[in-house]
Amino acid sequence: KGEYHYCDGRIYKGLFFEGLKQGYGQLSNSKDGTSYCGMFQNDVRHGYGEQIMSDGRKFCGYWVGNEINGWGTMTYKDS
């Protein structure tokens, strides 16, 4: 378990295995307001997770290889 600060402003807090994000973690970006809480495998989003997009949308569901895949719910921010 640990924390990693990227040069572009992203911060990852969570589990690592052999230097890669693996298992549960939180990845946030203070520059654009995006964040992801959920499962990682081999350094990418994989499994169940919740992503908040820069435009305020929120996706709760499943990811495979860093892409939304399968069942989930997208909630849109009211204008």
mmCIF file of C-alpha atoms in Angstrom:
data_model
loop_
_atom_site.group_PDB
_atom_site.id
_atom_site.type_symbol
_atom_site.label_atom_id
_atom_site.label_comp_id
_atom_site.label_asym_id
_atom_site.label_seq_id
_atom_site.Cartn_x
_atom_site.Cartn_y
_atom_site.Cartn_z
ATOM 1 C CA LYS A 1 0.000 0.000 0.000
ATOM 2 C CA GLY A 2 1.295 3.429 -0.824
ATOM 3 C CA GLU A 3 0.939 6.755 -2.558
ATOM 4 C CA TYR A 4 2.379 7.995 -5.850
ATOM 5 C CA HIS A 5 2.404 11.584 -7.169
ATOM 6 C CA TYR A 6 2.619 11.936 -10.957
ATOM 7 C CA CYS A 7 4.314 14.920 -12.665
ATOM 8 C CA ASP A 8 0.996 15.904 -14.286
ATOM 9 C CA GLY A 9 -0.760 16.395 -10.930
ATOM 10 C CA ARG A 10 -2.479 13.025 -10.560
ATOM 11 C CA ILE A 11 -2.236 11.245 -7.209
ATOM 12 C CA TYR A 12 -2.711 7.510 -6.697
ATOM 13 C CA LYS A 13 -3.349 6.084 -3.230
ATOM 14 C CA GLY A 14 -3.754 2.354 -2.933
ATOM 15 C CA LEU A 15 -2.238 -1.043 -3.497
ATOM 16 C CA PHE A 16 0.781 -1.836 -5.663
ATOM 17 C CA PHE A 17 2.323 -5.064 -6.889
ATOM 18 C CA GLU A 18 5.798 -5.006 -8.444
ATOM 19 C CA GLY A 19 5.522 -1.242 -8.983
ATOM 20 C CA LEU A 20 2.113 -1.341 -10.719
ATOM 21 C CA LYS A 21 -1.308 -0.302 -9.462
ATOM 22 C CA GLN A 22 -2.962 -3.565 -8.421
ATOM 23 C CA GLY A 23 -6.123 -4.098 -6.343
ATOM 24 C CA TYR A 24 -8.135 -1.310 -4.736
ATOM 25 C CA GLY A 25 -6.991 2.269 -5.163
ATOM 26 C CA GLN A 26 -7.965 5.904 -5.672
ATOM 27 C CA LEU A 27 -6.658 8.006 -8.551
ATOM 28 C CA SER A 28 -7.433 11.722 -8.568
ATOM 29 C CA ASN A 29 -6.478 14.685 -10.727
ATOM 30 C CA SER A 30 -6.770 18.092 -9.082
ATOM 31 C CA LYS A 31 -6.167 19.895 -12.408
ATOM 32 C CA ASP A 32 -9.331 18.649 -14.160
ATOM 33 C CA GLY A 33 -11.385 17.354 -11.222
ATOM 34 C CA THR A 34 -11.507 13.731 -12.358
ATOM 35 C CA SER A 35 -11.271 10.885 -9.882
ATOM 36 C CA TYR A 36 -11.558 7.109 -9.852
ATOM 37 C CA CYS A 37 -12.048 4.800 -6.877
ATOM 38 C CA GLY A 38 -12.019 1.097 -7.517
ATOM 39 C CA MET A 39 -10.064 -1.868 -8.727
ATOM 40 C CA PHE A 40 -6.873 -1.851 -10.780
ATOM 41 C CA GLN A 41 -5.060 -4.666 -12.558
ATOM 42 C CA ASN A 42 -1.635 -4.300 -14.194
ATOM 43 C CA ASP A 43 -1.700 -0.494 -13.715
ATOM 44 C CA VAL A 44 -5.122 0.142 -15.377
ATOM 45 C CA ARG A 45 -8.756 0.329 -14.231
ATOM 46 C CA HIS A 46 -10.121 -3.211 -14.221
ATOM 47 C CA GLY A 47 -13.104 -4.546 -12.254
ATOM 48 C CA TYR A 48 -15.680 -2.477 -10.368
ATOM 49 C CA GLY A 49 -15.026 1.231 -9.956
ATOM 50 C CA GLU A 50 -16.530 4.702 -9.752
ATOM 51 C CA GLN A 51 -15.260 7.461 -12.063
ATOM 52 C CA ILE A 52 -16.147 11.143 -11.781
ATOM 53 C CA MET A 53 -15.556 12.901 -15.108
ATOM 54 C CA SER A 54 -14.372 16.507 -15.535
ATOM 55 C CA ASP A 55 -17.881 17.568 -16.678
ATOM 56 C CA GLY A 56 -19.476 16.204 -13.477
ATOM 57 C CA ARG A 57 -20.794 12.904 -14.874
ATOM 58 C CA LYS A 58 -20.326 9.868 -12.637
ATOM 59 C CA PHE A 59 -19.987 6.286 -13.842
ATOM 60 C CA CYS A 60 -20.383 3.403 -11.393
ATOM 61 C CA GLY A 61 -19.764 0.011 -12.926
ATOM 62 C CA TYR A 62 -17.278 -2.325 -14.517
ATOM 63 C CA TRP A 63 -14.042 -1.702 -16.358
ATOM 64 C CA VAL A 64 -11.861 -3.990 -18.470
ATOM 65 C CA GLY A 65 -8.415 -2.879 -19.597
ATOM 66 C CA ASN A 66 -9.044 0.786 -18.649
ATOM 67 C CA GLU A 67 -12.322 0.957 -20.652
ATOM 68 C CA ILE A 68 -15.937 0.968 -19.436
ATOM 69 C CA ASN A 69 -17.250 -2.529 -20.096
ATOM 70 C CA GLY A 70 -20.439 -4.304 -19.039
ATOM 71 C CA TRP A 71 -23.064 -3.148 -16.568
ATOM 72 C CA GLY A 72 -22.970 0.260 -14.966
ATOM 73 C CA THR A 73 -24.818 3.469 -14.270
ATOM 74 C CA MET A 74 -23.965 6.894 -15.705
ATOM 75 C CA THR A 75 -25.296 9.844 -13.712
ATOM 76 C CA TYR A 76 -25.328 13.265 -15.363
ATOM 77 C CA LYS A 77 -24.797 16.537 -13.564
ATOM 78 C CA ASP A 78 -27.782 18.899 -13.703
ATOM 79 C CA SER A 79 -27.160 21.961 -15.856
#
